[in-house]
Coordinates of C-alpha atoms and ligand atoms in Angstrom, one line a residue:
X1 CA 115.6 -151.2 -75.6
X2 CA 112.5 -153.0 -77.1
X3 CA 109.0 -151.6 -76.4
X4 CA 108.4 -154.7 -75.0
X5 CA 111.0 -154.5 -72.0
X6 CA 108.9 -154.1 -68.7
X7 CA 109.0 -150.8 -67.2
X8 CA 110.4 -152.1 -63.8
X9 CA 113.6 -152.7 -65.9
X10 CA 113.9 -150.0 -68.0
X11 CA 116.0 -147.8 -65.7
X12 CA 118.8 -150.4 -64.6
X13 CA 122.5 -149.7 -65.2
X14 CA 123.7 -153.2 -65.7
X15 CA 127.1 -154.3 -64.3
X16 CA 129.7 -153.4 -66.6
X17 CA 132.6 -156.0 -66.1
X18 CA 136.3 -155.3 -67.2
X19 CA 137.0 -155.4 -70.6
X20 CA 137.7 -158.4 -71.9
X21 CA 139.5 -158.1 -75.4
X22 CA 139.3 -160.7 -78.2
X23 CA 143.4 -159.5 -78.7
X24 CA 145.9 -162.1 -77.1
X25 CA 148.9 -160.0 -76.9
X26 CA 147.5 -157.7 -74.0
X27 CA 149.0 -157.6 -70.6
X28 CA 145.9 -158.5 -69.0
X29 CA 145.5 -157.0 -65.0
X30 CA 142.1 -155.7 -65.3
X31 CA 139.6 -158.5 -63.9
X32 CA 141.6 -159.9 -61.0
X33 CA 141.8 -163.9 -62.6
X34 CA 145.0 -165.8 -61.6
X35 CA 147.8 -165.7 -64.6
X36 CA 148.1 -169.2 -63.9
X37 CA 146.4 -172.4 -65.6
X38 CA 143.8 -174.5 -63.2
X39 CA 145.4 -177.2 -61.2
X40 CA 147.0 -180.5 -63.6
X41 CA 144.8 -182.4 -61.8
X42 CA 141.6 -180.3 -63.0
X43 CA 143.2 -180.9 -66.6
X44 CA 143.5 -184.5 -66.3
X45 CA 140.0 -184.9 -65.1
X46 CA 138.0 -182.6 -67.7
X47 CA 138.9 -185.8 -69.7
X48 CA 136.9 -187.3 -73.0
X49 CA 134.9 -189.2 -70.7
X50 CA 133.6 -186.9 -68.9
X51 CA 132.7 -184.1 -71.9
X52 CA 130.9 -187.5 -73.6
X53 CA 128.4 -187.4 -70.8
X54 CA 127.3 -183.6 -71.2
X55 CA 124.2 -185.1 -73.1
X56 CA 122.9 -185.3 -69.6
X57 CA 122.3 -182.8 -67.2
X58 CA 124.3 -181.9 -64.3
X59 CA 123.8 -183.1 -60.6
X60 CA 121.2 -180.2 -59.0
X61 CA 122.8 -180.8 -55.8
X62 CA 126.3 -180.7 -56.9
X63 CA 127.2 -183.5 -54.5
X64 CA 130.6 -183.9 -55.2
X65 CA 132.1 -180.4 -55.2
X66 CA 130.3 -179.6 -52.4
X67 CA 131.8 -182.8 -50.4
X68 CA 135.5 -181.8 -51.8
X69 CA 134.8 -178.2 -50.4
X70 CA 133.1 -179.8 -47.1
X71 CA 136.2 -181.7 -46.2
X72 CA 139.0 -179.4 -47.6
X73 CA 137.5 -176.1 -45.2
X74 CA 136.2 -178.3 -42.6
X75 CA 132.7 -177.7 -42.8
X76 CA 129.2 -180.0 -43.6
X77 CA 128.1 -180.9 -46.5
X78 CA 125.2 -179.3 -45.3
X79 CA 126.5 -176.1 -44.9
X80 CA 127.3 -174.9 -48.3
X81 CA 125.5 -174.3 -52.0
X82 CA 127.0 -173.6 -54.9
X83 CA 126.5 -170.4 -57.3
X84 CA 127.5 -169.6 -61.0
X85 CA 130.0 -167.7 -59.5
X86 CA 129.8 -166.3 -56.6
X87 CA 127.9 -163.3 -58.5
X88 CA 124.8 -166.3 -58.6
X89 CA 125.3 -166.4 -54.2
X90 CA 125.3 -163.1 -54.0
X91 CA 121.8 -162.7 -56.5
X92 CA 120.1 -165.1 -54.7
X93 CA 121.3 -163.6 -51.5
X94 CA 119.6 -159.9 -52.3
X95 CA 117.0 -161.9 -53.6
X96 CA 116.0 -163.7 -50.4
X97 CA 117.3 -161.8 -47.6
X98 CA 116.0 -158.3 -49.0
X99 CA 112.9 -156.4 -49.4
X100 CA 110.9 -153.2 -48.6
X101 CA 111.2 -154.2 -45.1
X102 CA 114.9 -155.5 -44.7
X103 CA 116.8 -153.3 -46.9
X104 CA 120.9 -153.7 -48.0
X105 CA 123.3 -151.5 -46.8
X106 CA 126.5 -151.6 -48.0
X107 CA 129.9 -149.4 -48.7
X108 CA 129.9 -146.5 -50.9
X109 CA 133.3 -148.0 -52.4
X110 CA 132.6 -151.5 -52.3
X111 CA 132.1 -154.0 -55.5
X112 CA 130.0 -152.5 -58.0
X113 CA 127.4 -155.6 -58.3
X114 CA 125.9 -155.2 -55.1
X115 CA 124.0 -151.6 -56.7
X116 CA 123.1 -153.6 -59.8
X117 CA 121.2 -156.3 -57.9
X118 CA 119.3 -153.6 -55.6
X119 CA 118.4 -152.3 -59.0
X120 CA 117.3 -155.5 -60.2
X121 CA 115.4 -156.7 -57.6
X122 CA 113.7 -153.3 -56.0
X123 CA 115.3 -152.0 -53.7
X124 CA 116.8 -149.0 -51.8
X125 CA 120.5 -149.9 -50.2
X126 CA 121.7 -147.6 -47.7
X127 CA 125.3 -146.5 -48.8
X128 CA 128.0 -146.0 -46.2
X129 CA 131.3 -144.0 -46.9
X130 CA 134.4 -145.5 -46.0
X131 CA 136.5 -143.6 -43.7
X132 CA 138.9 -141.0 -45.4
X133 CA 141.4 -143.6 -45.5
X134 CA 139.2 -146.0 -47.4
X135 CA 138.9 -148.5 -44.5
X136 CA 135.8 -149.7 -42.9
X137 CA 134.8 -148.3 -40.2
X138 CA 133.0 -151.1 -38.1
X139 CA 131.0 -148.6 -35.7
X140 CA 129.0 -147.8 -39.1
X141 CA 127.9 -151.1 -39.5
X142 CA 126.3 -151.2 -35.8
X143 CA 122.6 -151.9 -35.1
X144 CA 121.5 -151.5 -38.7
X145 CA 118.4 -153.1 -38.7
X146 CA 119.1 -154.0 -42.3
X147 CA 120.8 -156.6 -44.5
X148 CA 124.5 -155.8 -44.1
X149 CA 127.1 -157.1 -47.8
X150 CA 130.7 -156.4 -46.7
X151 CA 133.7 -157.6 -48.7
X152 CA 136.3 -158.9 -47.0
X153 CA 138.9 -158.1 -48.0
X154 CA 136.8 -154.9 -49.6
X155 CA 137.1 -154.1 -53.6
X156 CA 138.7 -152.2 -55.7
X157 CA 140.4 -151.0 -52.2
X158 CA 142.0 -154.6 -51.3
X159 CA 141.7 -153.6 -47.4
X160 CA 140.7 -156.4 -44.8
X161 CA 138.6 -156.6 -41.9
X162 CA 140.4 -158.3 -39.0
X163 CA 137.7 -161.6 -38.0
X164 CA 137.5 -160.2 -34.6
X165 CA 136.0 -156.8 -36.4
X166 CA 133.7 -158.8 -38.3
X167 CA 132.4 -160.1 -35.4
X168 CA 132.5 -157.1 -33.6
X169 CA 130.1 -156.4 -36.5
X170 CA 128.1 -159.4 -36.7
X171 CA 127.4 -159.4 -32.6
X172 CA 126.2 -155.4 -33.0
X173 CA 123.3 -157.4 -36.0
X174 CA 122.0 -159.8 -34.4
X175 CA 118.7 -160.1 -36.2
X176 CA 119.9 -159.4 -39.7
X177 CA 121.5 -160.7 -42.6
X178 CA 125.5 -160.7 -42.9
X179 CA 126.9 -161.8 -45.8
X180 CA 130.9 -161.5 -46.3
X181 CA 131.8 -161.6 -49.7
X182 CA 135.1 -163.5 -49.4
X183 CA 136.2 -163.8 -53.1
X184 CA 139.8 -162.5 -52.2
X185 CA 140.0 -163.8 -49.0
X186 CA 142.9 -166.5 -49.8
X187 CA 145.1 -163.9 -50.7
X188 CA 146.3 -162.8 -46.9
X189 CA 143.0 -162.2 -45.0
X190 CA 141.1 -164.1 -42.0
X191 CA 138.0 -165.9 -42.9
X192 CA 134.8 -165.9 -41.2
X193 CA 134.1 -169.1 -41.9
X194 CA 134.7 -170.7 -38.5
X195 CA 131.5 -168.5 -37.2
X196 CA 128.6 -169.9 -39.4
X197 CA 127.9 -172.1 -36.5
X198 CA 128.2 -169.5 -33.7
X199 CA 125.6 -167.0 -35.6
X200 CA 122.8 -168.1 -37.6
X201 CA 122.8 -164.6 -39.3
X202 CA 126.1 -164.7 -41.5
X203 CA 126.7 -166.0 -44.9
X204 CA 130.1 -166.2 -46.1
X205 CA 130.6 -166.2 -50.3
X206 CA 133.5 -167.6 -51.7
X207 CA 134.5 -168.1 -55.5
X208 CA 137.0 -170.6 -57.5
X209 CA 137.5 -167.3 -60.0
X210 CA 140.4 -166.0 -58.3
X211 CA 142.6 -168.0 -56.1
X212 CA 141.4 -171.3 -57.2
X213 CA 142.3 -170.3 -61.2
X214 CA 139.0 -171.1 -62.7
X215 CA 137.0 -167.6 -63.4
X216 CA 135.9 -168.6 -67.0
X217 CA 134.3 -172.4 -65.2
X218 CA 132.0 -169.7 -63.2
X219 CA 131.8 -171.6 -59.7
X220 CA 131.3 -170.2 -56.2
X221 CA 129.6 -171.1 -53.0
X222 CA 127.9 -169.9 -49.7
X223 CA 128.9 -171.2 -46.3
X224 CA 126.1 -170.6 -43.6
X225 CA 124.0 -172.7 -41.3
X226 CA 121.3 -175.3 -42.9
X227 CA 118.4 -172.8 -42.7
X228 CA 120.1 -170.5 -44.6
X229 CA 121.5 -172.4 -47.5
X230 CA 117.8 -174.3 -47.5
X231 CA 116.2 -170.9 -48.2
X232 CA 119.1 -170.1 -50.5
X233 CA 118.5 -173.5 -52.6
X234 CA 114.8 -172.1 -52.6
X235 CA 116.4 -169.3 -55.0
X236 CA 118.2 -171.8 -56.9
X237 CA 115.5 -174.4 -57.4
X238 CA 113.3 -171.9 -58.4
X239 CA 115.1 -170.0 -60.9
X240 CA 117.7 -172.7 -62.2
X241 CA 118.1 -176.2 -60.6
X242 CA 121.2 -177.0 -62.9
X243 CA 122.9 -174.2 -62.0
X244 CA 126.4 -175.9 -62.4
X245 CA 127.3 -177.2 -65.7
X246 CA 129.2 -181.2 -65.2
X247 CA 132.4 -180.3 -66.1
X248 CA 132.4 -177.3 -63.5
X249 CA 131.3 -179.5 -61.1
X250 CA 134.6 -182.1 -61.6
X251 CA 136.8 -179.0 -62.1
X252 CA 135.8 -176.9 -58.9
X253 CA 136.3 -180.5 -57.3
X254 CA 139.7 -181.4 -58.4
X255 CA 140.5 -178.1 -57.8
X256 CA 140.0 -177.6 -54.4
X257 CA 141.6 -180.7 -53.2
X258 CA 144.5 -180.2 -55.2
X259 CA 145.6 -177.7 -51.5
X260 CA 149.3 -178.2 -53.0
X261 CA 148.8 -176.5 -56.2
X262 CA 146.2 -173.4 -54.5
X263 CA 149.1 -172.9 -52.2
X264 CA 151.4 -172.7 -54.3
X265 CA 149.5 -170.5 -57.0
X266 CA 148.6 -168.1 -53.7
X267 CA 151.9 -168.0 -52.4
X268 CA 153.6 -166.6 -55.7
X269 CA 151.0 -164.2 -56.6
X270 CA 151.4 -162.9 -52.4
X271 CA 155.5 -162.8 -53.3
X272 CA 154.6 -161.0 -57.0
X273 CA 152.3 -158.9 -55.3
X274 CA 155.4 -157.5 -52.6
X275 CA 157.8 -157.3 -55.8
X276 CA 155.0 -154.7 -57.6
X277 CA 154.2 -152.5 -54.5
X278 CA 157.7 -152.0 -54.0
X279 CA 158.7 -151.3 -57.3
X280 CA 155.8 -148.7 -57.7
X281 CA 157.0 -147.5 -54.1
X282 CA 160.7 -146.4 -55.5
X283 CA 159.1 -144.3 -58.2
X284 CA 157.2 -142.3 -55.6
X285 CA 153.4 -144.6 -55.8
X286 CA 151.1 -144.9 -52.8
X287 CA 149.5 -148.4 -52.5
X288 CA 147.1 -149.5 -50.1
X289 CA 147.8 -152.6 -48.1
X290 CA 146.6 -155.1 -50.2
X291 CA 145.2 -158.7 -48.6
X292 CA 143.9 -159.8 -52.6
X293 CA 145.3 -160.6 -55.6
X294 CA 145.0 -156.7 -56.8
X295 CA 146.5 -153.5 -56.0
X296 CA 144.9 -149.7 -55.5
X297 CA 147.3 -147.6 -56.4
X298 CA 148.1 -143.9 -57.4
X299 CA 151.0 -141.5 -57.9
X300 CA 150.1 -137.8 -57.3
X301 CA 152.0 -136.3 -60.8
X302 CA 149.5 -138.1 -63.5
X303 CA 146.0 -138.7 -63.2
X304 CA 144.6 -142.7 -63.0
X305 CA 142.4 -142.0 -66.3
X306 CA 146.3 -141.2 -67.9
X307 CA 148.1 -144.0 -66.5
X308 CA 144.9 -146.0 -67.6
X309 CA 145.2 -144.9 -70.6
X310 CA 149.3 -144.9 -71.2
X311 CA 149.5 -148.2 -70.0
X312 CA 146.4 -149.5 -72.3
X313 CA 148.8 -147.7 -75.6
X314 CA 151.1 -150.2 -74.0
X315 CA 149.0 -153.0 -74.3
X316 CA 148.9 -153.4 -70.8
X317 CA 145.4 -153.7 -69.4
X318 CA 144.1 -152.3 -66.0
X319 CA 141.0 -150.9 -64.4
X320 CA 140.4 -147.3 -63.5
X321 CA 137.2 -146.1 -61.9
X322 CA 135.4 -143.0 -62.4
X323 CA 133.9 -142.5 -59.0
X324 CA 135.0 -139.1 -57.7
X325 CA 136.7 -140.6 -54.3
X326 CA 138.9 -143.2 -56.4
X327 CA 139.6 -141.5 -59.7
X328 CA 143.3 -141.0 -59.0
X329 CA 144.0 -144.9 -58.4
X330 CA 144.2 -147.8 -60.8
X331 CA 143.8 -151.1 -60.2
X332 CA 146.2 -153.5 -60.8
X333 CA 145.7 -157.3 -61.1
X334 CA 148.8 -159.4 -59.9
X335 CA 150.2 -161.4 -62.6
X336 CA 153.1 -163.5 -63.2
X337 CA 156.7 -162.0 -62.4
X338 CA 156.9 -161.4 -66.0
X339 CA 153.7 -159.3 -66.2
X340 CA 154.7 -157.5 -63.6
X341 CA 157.8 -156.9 -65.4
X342 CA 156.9 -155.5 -67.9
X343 CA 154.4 -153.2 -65.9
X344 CA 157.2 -151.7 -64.2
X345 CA 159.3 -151.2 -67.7
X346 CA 155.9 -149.5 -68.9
X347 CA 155.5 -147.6 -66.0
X348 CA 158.8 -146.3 -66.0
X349 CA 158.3 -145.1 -70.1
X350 CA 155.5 -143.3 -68.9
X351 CA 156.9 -141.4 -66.1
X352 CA 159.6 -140.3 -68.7
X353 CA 157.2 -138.3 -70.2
X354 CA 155.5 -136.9 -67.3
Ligands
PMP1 N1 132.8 -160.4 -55.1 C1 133.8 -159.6 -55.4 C2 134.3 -158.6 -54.3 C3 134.4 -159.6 -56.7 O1 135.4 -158.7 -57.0 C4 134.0 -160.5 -57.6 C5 134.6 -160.6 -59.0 N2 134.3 -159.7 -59.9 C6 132.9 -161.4 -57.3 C7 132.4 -161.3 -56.0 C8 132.3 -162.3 -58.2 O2 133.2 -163.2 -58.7 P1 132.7 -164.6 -59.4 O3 131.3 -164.4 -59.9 O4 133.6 -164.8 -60.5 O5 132.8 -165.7 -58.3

């Protein structure tokens, strides 16, 4: 740290995000991207024409993404802006929803940014435990009085909300902020979408980094009524009007149209997905039901730091989390059959030696 870093900074614990290794010949299930390439049709249109242009900035309104989205999840124009990820929604969600007065609350499993922004920007979330099972018990979320960031389906868990419990949630908030952070939704849960224009309270945040194959073009986007995405452009026109670079603009575009290809992609990561848990299931795992594109899973003879770590001497790559409640899973990213594969073959090496 410099001497020069302002003091309102110098306690924050930045995000730390899963490794990602400079080595090509890991097994890489540790940040939840899709194994597969974007869609052809994204390929085809990140063409030379389009990268001679990036002398000139990007559209601030990101017109044409946001009418692919508009028409593909049957929504206005109107009611959507896009983030640098959906990380970028969720910032400039804390950042205008929250304050000394309105405060966050969130679960004390839930994905690790939400803490890092409360840092950032001042304030003092209320945490609330997951039930013993790691679900979310709705009850906890009634008549808060405060800014309410669930992720549906939750993280590193992979358990879903039904939409009828979100709104179970959403009608017990009336007068505060809801944001569902949908990033995995695609993957087998029910999106709130279809309620931004019965409540004027909820934002819905949804990213192409997962089931849309495009993490490294950093693109993802809030769904709520005009008044919210108005004072959410606010954010964005005063911090960084090009937020979207061009050629993330004509990917995210291509990308979500292409409903053939996302379908496709979705469907085999869902079938890859049943292959792993039941493979981990013979040889005695525990998974929770998983509506994402992970898995939370543990097996009660070695610890999840050891199977971390035996896998990583493998070259196979996953996440394991400290946090006392969830140090005896690992998270798993679903990968191609073949990665899968070969996390099984691992796994079973392992388990030799146990
Ligand atoms: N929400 C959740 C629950 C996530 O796991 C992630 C991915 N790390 C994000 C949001 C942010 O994803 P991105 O910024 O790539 O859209």
């Amino acid at each position: 740290m410099s001497r020069f870093l302002s003091n309102r900074y110098s306690n924050i614990e930045p995000y730390t995000p899963g490794e990602q290794p400079k080595v090509y010949n890991l097994i890489k299930l540790n940040t939840n991207e899709s194994p597969f390439p974007p869609s052809p049709k994204v390929i085809e249109a990140l063409n030379k024409a389009e990268t001679e242009k990036l002398n000139l900035y990007s559209d601030p309104d990101t017109k044409d993404v946001i009418d692919a989205i508009a028409s593909t999840l049957n929504v206005k124009s109107e009611n959507i802006i896009m983030g640098n990820g959906s990380d970028e929604i969720l910032a400039f969600t804390f950042q205008a929803f929250c304050d000394s007065e309105n405060q966050p609350c969130f679960a004390d499993i839930t994905y690790g940014f939400y803490k890092v922004f409360c840092e950032l920007y001042g304030l003092s979330p209320e945490i609330i435990p997951l039930r013993e099972d790691l679900s979310i018990a709705p009850e906890d979320y009634y008549n808060k009085g405060k800014s309410i960031f669930i992720a549906n389906p939750n993280a590193p868990t992979g358990l879903a909300l039904s939409l009828s419990q979100i709104e179970d949630i959403i009608n017990h908030n009336k007068n505060s902020i809801i944001l569902v952070d949908e990033a995995y939704v695609d993957f087998g849960a029910e999106s709130a979408i279809s309620l931004i224009n019965k409540y004027d309270n909820l934002i819905v945040s949804r990213t192409f980094s997962k089931s849309r194959n495009l993490a490294g073009a950093r693109l993802g986007f809030a769904v709520a009524n005009a008044e919210i995405i108005a004072d959410l452009a606010k954010m964005k026109f005063s911090f960084n009007p090009y937020n979207i670079n061009r050629l993330s603009i004509i990917a995210g575009k291509e990308a979500i149209l292409d409903t053939e290809y996302f379908e496709k992609c979705v469907s085999v990561i869902i079938k890859n997905r049943e292959y792993t848990v039941n493979e981990l299931k013979k040889r005695g795992f525990t998974t929770i039901d998983s509506k994402t594109n992970f898995i939370f899973t543990k097996l009660s003879s070695i610890s999840g730091a050891d199977y971390y770590k035996a896998l990583r001497e493998k070259n196979i790559l996953v996440r394991h989390f400290g946090n006392e409640r969830i140090k005896d899973y690992v998270r798993i990213t679903i990968g191609s059959l073949e990665q899968m594969q070969a996390l099984i073959d691992a796994t079973d090496e392992i388990l030799k030696g146990v």
